[in-house]
Coordinates of C-alpha atoms in Angstrom, one line a residue:
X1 CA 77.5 202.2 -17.4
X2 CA 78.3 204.7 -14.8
X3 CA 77.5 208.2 -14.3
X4 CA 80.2 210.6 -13.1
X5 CA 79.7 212.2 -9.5
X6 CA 80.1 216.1 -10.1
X7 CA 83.3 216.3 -8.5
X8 CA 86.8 215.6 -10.6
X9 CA 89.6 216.7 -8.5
X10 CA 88.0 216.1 -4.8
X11 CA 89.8 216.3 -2.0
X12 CA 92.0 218.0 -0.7
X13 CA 91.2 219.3 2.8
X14 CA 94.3 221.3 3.9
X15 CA 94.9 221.6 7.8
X16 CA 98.4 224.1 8.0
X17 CA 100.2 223.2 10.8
X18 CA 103.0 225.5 10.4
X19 CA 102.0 228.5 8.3
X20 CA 100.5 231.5 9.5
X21 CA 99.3 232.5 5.9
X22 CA 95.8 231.3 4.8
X23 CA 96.0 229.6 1.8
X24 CA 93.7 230.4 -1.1
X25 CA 92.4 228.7 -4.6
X26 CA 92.4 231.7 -7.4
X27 CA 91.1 230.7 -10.6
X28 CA 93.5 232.6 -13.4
X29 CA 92.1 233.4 -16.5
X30 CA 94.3 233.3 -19.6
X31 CA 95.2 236.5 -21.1
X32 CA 93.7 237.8 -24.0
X33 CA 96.0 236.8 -26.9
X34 CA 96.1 240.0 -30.3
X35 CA 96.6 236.5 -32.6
X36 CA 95.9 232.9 -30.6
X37 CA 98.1 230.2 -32.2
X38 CA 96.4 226.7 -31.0
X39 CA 99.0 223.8 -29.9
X40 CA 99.2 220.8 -31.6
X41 CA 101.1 217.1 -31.2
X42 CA 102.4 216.2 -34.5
X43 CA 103.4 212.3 -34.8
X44 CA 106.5 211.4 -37.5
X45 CA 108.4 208.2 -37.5
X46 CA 110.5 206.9 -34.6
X47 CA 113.8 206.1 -35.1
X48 CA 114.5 208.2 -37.8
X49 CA 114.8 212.4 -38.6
X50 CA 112.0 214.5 -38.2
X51 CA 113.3 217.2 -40.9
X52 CA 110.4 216.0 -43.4
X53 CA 107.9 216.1 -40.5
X54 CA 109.4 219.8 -39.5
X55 CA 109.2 221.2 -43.2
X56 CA 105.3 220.0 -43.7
X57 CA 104.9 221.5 -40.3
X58 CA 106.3 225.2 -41.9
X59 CA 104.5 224.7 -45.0
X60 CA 101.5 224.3 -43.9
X61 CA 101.8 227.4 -41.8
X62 CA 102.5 225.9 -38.3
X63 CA 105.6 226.7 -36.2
X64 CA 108.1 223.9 -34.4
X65 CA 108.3 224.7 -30.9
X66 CA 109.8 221.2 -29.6
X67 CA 111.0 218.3 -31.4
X68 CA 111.2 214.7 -29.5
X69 CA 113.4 212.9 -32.0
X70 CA 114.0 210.1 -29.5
X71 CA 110.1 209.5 -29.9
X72 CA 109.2 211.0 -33.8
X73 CA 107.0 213.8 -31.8
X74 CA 106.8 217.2 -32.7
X75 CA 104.8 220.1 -30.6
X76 CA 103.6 222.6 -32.6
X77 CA 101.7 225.9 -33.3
X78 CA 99.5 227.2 -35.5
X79 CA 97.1 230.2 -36.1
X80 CA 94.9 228.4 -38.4
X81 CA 91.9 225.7 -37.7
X82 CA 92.4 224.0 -40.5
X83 CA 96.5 223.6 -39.5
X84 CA 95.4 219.7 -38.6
X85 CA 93.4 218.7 -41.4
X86 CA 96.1 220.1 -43.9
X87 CA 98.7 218.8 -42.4
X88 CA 97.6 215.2 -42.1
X89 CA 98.0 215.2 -45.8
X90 CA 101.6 216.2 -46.1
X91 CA 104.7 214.1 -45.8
X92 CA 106.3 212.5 -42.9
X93 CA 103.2 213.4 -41.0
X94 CA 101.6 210.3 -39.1
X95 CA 98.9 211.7 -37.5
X96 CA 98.4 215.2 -35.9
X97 CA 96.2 216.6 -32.7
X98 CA 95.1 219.5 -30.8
X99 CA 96.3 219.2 -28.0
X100 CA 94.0 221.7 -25.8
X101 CA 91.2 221.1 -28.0
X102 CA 91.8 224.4 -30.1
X103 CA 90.5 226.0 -26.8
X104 CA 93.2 228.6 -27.6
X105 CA 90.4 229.9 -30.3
X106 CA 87.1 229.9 -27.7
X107 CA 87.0 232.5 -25.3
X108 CA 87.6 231.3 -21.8
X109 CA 84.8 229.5 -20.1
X110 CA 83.9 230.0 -16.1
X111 CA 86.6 228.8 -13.8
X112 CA 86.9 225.0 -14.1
X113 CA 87.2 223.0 -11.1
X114 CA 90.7 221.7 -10.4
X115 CA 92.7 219.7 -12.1
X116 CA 94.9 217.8 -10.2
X117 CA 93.6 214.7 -9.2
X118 CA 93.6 215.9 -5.5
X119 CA 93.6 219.5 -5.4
X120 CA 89.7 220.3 -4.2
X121 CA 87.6 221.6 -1.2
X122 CA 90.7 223.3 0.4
X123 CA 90.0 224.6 3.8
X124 CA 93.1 226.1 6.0
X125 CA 93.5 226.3 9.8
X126 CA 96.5 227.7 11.8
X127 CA 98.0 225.4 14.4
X128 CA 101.7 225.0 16.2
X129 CA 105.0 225.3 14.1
X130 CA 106.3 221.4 14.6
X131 CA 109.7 222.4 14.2
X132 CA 109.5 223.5 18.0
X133 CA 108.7 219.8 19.1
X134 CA 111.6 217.4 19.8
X135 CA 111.6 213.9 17.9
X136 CA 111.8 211.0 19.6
X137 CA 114.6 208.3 18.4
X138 CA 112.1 206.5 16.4
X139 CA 109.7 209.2 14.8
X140 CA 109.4 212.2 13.7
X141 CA 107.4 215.4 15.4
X142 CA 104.6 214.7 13.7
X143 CA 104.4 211.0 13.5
X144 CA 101.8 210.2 15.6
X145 CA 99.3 211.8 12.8
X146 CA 100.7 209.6 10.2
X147 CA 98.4 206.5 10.4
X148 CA 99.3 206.5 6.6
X149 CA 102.4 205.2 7.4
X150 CA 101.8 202.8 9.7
X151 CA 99.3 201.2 7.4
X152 CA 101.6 200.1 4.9
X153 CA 104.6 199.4 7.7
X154 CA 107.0 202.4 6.0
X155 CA 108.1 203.2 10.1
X156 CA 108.9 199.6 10.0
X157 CA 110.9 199.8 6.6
X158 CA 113.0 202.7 7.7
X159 CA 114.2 200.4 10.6
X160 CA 115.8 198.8 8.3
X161 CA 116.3 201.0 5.1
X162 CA 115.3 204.4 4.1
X163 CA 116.1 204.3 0.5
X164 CA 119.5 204.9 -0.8
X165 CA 120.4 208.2 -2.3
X166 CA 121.5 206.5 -6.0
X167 CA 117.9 206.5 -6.1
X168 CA 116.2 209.4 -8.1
X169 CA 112.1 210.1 -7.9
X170 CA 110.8 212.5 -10.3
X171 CA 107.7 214.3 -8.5
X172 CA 105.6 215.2 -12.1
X173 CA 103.2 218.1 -10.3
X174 CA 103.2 221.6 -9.4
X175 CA 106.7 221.8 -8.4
X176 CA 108.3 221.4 -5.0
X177 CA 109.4 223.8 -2.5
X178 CA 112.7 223.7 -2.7
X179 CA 113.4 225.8 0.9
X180 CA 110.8 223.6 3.4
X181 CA 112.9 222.0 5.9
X182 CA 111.3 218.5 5.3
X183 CA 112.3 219.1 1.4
X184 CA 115.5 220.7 0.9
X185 CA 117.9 217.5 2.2
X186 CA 116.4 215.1 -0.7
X187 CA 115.6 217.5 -3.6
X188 CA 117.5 217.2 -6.4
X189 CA 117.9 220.7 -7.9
X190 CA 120.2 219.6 -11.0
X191 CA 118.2 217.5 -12.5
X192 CA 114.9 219.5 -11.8
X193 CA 112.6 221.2 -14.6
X194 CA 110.1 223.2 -15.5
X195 CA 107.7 221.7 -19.0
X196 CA 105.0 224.3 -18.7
X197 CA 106.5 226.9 -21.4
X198 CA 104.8 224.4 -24.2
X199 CA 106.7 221.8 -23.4
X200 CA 110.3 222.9 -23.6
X201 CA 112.2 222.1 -20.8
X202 CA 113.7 224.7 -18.7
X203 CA 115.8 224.2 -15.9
X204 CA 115.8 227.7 -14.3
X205 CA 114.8 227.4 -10.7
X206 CA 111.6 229.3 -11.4
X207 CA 110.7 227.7 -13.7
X208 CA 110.1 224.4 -11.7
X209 CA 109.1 226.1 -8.6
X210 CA 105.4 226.0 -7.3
X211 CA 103.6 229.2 -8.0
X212 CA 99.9 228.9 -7.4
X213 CA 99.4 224.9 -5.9
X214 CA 101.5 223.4 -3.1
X215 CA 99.9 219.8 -4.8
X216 CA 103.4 218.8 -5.9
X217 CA 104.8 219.9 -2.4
X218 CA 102.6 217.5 -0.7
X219 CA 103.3 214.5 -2.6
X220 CA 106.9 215.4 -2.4
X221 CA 106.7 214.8 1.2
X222 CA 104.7 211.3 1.4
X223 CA 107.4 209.9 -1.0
X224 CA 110.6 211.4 0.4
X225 CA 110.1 213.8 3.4
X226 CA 113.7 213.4 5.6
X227 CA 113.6 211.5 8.6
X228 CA 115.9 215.1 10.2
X229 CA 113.9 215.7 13.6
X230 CA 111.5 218.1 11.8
X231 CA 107.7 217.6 11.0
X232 CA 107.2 214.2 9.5
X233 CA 108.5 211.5 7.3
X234 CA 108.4 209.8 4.1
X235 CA 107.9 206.5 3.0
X236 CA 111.2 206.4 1.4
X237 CA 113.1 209.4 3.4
X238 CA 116.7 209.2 1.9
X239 CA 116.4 209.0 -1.7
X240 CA 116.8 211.8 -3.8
X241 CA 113.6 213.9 -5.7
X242 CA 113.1 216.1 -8.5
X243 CA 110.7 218.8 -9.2
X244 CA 109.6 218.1 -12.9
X245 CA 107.0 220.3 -13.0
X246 CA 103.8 219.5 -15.4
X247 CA 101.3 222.4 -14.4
X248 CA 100.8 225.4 -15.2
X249 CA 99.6 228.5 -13.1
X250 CA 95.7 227.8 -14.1
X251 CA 95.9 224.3 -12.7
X252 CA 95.9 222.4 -16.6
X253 CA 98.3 219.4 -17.5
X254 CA 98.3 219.5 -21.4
X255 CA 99.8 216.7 -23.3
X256 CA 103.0 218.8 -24.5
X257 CA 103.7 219.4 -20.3
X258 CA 103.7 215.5 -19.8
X259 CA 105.4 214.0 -22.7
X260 CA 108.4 216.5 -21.9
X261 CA 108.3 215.3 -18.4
X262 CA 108.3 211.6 -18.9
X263 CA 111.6 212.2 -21.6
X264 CA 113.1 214.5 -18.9
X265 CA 112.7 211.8 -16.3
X266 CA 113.9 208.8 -19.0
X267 CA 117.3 211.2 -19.7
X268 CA 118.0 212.4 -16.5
X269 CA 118.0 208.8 -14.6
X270 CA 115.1 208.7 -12.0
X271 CA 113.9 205.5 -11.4
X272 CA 110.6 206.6 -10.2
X273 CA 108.2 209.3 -11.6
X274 CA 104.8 209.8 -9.7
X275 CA 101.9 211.2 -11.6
X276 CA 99.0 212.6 -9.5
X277 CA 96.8 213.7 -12.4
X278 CA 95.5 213.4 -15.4
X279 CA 96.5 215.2 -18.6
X280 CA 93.8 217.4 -20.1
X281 CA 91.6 219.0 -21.3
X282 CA 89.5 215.2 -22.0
X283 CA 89.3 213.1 -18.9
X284 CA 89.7 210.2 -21.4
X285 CA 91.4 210.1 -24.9
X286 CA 89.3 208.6 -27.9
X287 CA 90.8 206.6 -30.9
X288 CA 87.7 207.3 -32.7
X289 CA 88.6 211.1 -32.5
X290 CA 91.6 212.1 -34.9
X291 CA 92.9 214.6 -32.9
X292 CA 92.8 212.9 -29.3
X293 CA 94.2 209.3 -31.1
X294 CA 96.8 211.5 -32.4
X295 CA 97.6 213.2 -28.7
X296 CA 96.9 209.8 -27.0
X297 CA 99.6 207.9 -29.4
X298 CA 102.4 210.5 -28.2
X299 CA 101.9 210.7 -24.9
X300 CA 101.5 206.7 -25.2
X301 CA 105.5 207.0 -26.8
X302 CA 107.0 209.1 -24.7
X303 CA 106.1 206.8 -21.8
X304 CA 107.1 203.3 -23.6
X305 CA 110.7 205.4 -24.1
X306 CA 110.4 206.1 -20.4
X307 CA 110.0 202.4 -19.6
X308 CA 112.5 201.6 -22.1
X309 CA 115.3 203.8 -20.1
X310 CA 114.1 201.9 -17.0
X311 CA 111.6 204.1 -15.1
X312 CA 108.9 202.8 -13.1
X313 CA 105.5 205.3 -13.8
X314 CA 102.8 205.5 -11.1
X315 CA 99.9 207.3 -11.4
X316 CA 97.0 208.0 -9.7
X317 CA 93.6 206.7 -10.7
X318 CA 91.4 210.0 -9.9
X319 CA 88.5 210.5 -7.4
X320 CA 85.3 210.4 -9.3
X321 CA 84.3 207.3 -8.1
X322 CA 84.4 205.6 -11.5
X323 CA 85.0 202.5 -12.8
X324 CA 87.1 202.8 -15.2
X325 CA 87.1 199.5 -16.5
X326 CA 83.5 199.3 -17.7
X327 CA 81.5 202.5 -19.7
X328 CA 80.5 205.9 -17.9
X329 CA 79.5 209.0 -18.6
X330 CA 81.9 211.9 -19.1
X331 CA 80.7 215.0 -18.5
X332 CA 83.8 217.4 -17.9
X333 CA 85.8 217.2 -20.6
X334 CA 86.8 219.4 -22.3
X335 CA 87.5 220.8 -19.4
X336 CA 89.5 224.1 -20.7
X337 CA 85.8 225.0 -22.6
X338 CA 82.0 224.3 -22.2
X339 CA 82.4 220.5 -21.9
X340 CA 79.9 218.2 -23.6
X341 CA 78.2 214.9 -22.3
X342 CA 80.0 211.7 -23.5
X343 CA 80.1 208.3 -23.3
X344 CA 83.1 206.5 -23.2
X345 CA 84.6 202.8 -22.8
X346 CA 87.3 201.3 -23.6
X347 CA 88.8 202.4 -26.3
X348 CA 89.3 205.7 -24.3
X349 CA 92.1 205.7 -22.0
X350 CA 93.1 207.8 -19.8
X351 CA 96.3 209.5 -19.8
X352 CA 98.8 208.4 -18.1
X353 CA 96.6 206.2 -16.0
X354 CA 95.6 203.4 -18.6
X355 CA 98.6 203.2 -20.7
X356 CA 100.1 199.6 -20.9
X357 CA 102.7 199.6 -17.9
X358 CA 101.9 202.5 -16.3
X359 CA 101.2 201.4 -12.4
X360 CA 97.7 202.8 -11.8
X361 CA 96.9 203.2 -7.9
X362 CA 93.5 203.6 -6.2
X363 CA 92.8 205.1 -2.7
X364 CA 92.0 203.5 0.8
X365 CA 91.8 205.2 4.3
X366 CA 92.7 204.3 7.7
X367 CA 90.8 201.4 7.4
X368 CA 92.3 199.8 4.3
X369 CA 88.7 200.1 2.9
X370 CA 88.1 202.2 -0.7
X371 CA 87.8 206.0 0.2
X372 CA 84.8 207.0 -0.9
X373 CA 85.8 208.9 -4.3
X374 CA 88.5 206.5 -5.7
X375 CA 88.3 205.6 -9.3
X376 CA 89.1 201.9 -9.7
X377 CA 88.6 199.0 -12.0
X378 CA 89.7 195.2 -12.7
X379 CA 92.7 195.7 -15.2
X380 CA 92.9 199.4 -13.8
X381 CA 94.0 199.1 -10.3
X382 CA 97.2 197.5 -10.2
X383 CA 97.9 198.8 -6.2
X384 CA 96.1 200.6 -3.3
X385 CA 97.6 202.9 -0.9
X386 CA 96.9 205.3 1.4
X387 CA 95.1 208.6 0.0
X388 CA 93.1 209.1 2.6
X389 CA 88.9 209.6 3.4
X390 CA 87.6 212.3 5.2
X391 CA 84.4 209.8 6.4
X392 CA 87.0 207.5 8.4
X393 CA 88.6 208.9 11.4
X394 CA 91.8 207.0 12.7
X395 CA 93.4 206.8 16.4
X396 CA 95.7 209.7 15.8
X397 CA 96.2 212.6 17.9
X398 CA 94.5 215.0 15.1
X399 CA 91.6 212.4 14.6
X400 CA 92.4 213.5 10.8
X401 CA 91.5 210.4 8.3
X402 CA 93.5 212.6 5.2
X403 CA 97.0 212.3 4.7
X404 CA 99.7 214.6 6.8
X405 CA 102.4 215.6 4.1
X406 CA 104.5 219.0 3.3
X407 CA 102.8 222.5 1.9
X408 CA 104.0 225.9 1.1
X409 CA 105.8 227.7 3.6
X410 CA 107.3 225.3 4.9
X411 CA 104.1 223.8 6.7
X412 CA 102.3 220.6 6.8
X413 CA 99.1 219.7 6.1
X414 CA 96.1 217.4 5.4
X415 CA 94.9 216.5 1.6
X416 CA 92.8 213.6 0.5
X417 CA 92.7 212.3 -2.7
X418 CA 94.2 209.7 -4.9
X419 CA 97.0 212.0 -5.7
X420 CA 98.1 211.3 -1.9
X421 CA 97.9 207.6 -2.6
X422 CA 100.1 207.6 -5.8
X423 CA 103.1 208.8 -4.0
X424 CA 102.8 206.5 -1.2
X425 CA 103.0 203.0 -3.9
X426 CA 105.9 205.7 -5.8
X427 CA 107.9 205.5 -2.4
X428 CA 107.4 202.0 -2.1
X429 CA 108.9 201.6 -5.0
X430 CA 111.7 203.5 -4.4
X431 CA 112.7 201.3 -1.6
X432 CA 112.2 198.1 -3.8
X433 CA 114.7 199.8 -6.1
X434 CA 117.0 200.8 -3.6
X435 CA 117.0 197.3 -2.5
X436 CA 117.9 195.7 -5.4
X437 CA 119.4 198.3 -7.6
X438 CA 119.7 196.0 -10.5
X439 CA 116.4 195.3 -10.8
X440 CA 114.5 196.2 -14.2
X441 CA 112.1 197.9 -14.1
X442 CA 109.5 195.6 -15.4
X443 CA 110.7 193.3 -12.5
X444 CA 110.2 196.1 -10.1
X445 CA 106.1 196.4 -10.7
X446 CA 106.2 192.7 -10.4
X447 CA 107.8 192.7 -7.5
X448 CA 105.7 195.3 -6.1
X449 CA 102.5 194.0 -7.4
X450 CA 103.6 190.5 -5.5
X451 CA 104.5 191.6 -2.3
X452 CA 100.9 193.4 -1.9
X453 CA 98.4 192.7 0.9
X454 CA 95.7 191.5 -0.6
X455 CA 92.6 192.5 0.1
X456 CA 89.4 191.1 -0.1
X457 CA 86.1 193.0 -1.4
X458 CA 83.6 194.8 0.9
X459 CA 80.2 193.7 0.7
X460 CA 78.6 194.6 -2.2
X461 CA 77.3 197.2 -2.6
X462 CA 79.8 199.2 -1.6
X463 CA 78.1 202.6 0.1
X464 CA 80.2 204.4 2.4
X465 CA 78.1 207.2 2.9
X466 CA 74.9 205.0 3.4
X467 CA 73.2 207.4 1.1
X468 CA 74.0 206.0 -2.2
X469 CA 75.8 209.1 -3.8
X470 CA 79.5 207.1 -3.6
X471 CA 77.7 203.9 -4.4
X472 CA 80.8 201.3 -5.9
X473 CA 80.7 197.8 -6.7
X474 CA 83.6 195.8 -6.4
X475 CA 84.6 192.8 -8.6
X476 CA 86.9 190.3 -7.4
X477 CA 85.7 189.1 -3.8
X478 CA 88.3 187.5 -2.2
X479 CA 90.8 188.9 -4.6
X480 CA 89.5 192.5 -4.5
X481 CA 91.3 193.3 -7.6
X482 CA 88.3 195.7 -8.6
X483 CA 88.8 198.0 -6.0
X484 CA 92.5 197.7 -5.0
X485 CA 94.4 195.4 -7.9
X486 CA 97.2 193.5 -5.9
X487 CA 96.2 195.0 -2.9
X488 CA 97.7 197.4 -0.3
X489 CA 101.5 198.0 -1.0
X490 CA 103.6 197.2 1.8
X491 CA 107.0 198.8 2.6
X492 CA 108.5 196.5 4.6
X493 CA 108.3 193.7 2.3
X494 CA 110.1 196.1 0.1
X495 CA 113.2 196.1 2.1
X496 CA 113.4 193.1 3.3
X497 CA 112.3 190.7 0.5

């Protein structure tokens, strides 16, 4: 069993290296509501009409705000605690969940920490606008300060292929910034959206645009920054991403956010979604609980109908230093209310991390070693990639062991986290699927999953810091599928094999 380390949503140290604005973290209250309605997920049969599920829904008091016929889920709302309880009884109802905990109903607890699984410890410093440097034939201004790509050969890859623009990524985050130079050549406007109105999609440009969290701008650029002369590059520069944004202006990813993202990105033909979170308010989702088997079991269908429609789903593993294969203590969650001390195992997964074919990624640094916050786990960890570690300084220019990626106004910057890693195996798989376009996409995470460098354990224990406080043990020795699954993903391989 395993403790969790205070902090949930490390690392994200922020260098801006084109902005003259200081960037700042605001914790947002919610406003005070004159009659709270709490959200619930509502489960009726698949493959069939949801009218009977919908009617129960209205007799019971509750209000339809999005049906998912495709996947028999309703999102509702109701002014009543006792909405979930009643309405379990009634027909076509197969299971029902709050799906923020009824924190609707609480009054709003101290600012949380951050929710993204990268979005922490922000720090800002002013440098030169890269746009004034001149590329060189073979990299970008900025390339030099991208040991991340070098690490997995993506400056080899794009040698040979950059991705082909048939290609769709959906970036499920914060939004993108649709005017940064790096950005605006590979982002899909048409078939971006914005889930954070309770789930209904909404395709106005505001609505997927990043408001208060350039997180979703930054993994936009590991996976698909142009190779244009400007700033840097991404691992799969020519493909085509969309801004499906999944959180809202107070940092939280609820269930009704995600499940309309992963439909959006099953309809609307990307072939990639990356998912650098987790959903709240629980870190992990218990069947033994009504409501969170209830929320688990439709966020669990609207990802099998994902797959279904041939999307690859990666996802990052989180930075608590956790292994998430064998029991720990939660003590976060909820994390939208005073949270209570929990154990969990199991029979808990987290969402989307742990649901069956979801590719779950893990963090290493310039090293190719485990940064020191990454979740991981044998059965968890299907890939590593590069996310970055503040403790590990690489032979770059900036001597900056995070990762170098796009932020607001139109900058760059420096983040750590296994939110940075995520996108990095996402572009990698990008490429695989640009290279062999009629590949499934259950063939695709084999493919991916084969072509890994493997990596072997580091001794055990694993203590980076030498003090104990990021103390990890890693099962698998040679293998090192505790710590980094198949091992390191490796672009190159995924154009050329």
């Amino acid at each position: 069993m395993q403790r969790r380390h205070g902090l949930r949503g490390l690392a994200a140290a922020t260098v801006v290296l084109a902005s003259t604005a200081a960037l700042t973290t605001v914790a947002v209250q919610p406003a005070a509501a004159a009659a709270p309605a709490a959200h619930f997920v509502v489960l009726g049969p698949q493959g069939g009409g949801l009218a009977r599920t919908e009617q129960s829904i209205e007799a019971a008091g509750g209000t339809v705000v999005q049906s998912w016929r495709q996947i028999g889920v309703v999102i509702a709302t109701s002014p009543s605690l006792n909405f979930a309880q009643a309405l379990r009884r009634m027909a076509g109802v197969q299971g029902v969940g709050a799906s923020r905990a009824l924190a609707e109903f609480i009054p709003p607890a101290p600012a949380a920490d951050a929710r993204l699984a990268g979005a922490q410890l922000e720090q800002t410093v002013g440098v030169a606008d890269s746009r004034g440097m001149k590329a060189t034939a073979a990299a970008e201004p900025l390339a030099a300060n991208q040991w991340d790509m070098r690490l997995i050969r993506a400056d080899a890859a794009n040698n040979v292929s950059g991705g082909s623009r048939d290609v769709l990524v959906g970036v499920l985050d914060s939004g993108i910034e649709a005017t940064h130079p790096d950005l605006m050549p590979n982002l899909d406007s048409a078939n971006s959206v914005g889930c954070t109105n309770d789930g209904v999609p909404d395709t106005a440009p505001a609505a997927w645009a990043p408001t208060t969290s350039d997180h979703g701008t930054h993994v936009a650029g590991s996976i698909a920054a142009a190779r244009n002369g400007i700033g840097i590059a991404g691992v799969a520069p020519n493909v085509r991403i969309a801004s499906v944004k999944v959180v809202n202006d107070d940092g939280f990813i609820y269930p009704e956010y995600a499940i309309c993202g992963f439909i959006w990105a099953a309809e609307h033909n990307m072939k990639v979604t990356n998912n650098s979170y987790f959903i709240d308010p629980w870190f992990k989702w218990c069947r033994d609980d009504a409501d969170q088997r209830a929320v688990a079991e439709g966020v669990r269908r609207a990802i099998d109908y994902s797959a279904r429609r041939d999307v690859v789903n990666v996802a990052a593993l989180g930075n608590s230093n956790w292994d998430l294969a064998h029991q720990l203590v939660d003590e976060g969650s909820p994390n939208n209310q005073t949270p209570i001390t929990r154990t969990v195992g199991n029979d808990c997964p987290m969402l989307p991390q742990e649901i069956n074919g979801v590719v779950g990624v893990s963090s290493v640094g310039a090293t190719a070693k485990k940064s020191f916050f990454s979740n991981y786990g044998v059965g968890d960890t299907e890939v590593a990639a590069p996310g970055g570690d503040s403790l590990v300084i690489p032979d770059t220019p900036d001597e900056n062991g995070r990762v170098l990626s796009t932020i607001f106004n139109g900058g760059w910057g420096y983040k750590q986290g296994t939110s940075m890693a995520s996108p990095h195996a996402a572009g990698v798989v990008a490429l695989i699927r640009s290279t062999h376009l009629d590949w499934p996409s259950n063939r695709v995470i084999r493919e991916l999953e084969r072509q890994a460098d493997r990596l072997a354990c580091p001794p055990n224990p694993y203590d980076p810091t030498g003090d104990g406080a990021w103390l990890a043990t890693c099962q698998g020795n040679v293998s090192g599928r505790g710590f980094y699954g198949s091992g390191l993903v490796d672009a190159l391989d995924a154009v050329t094999r």
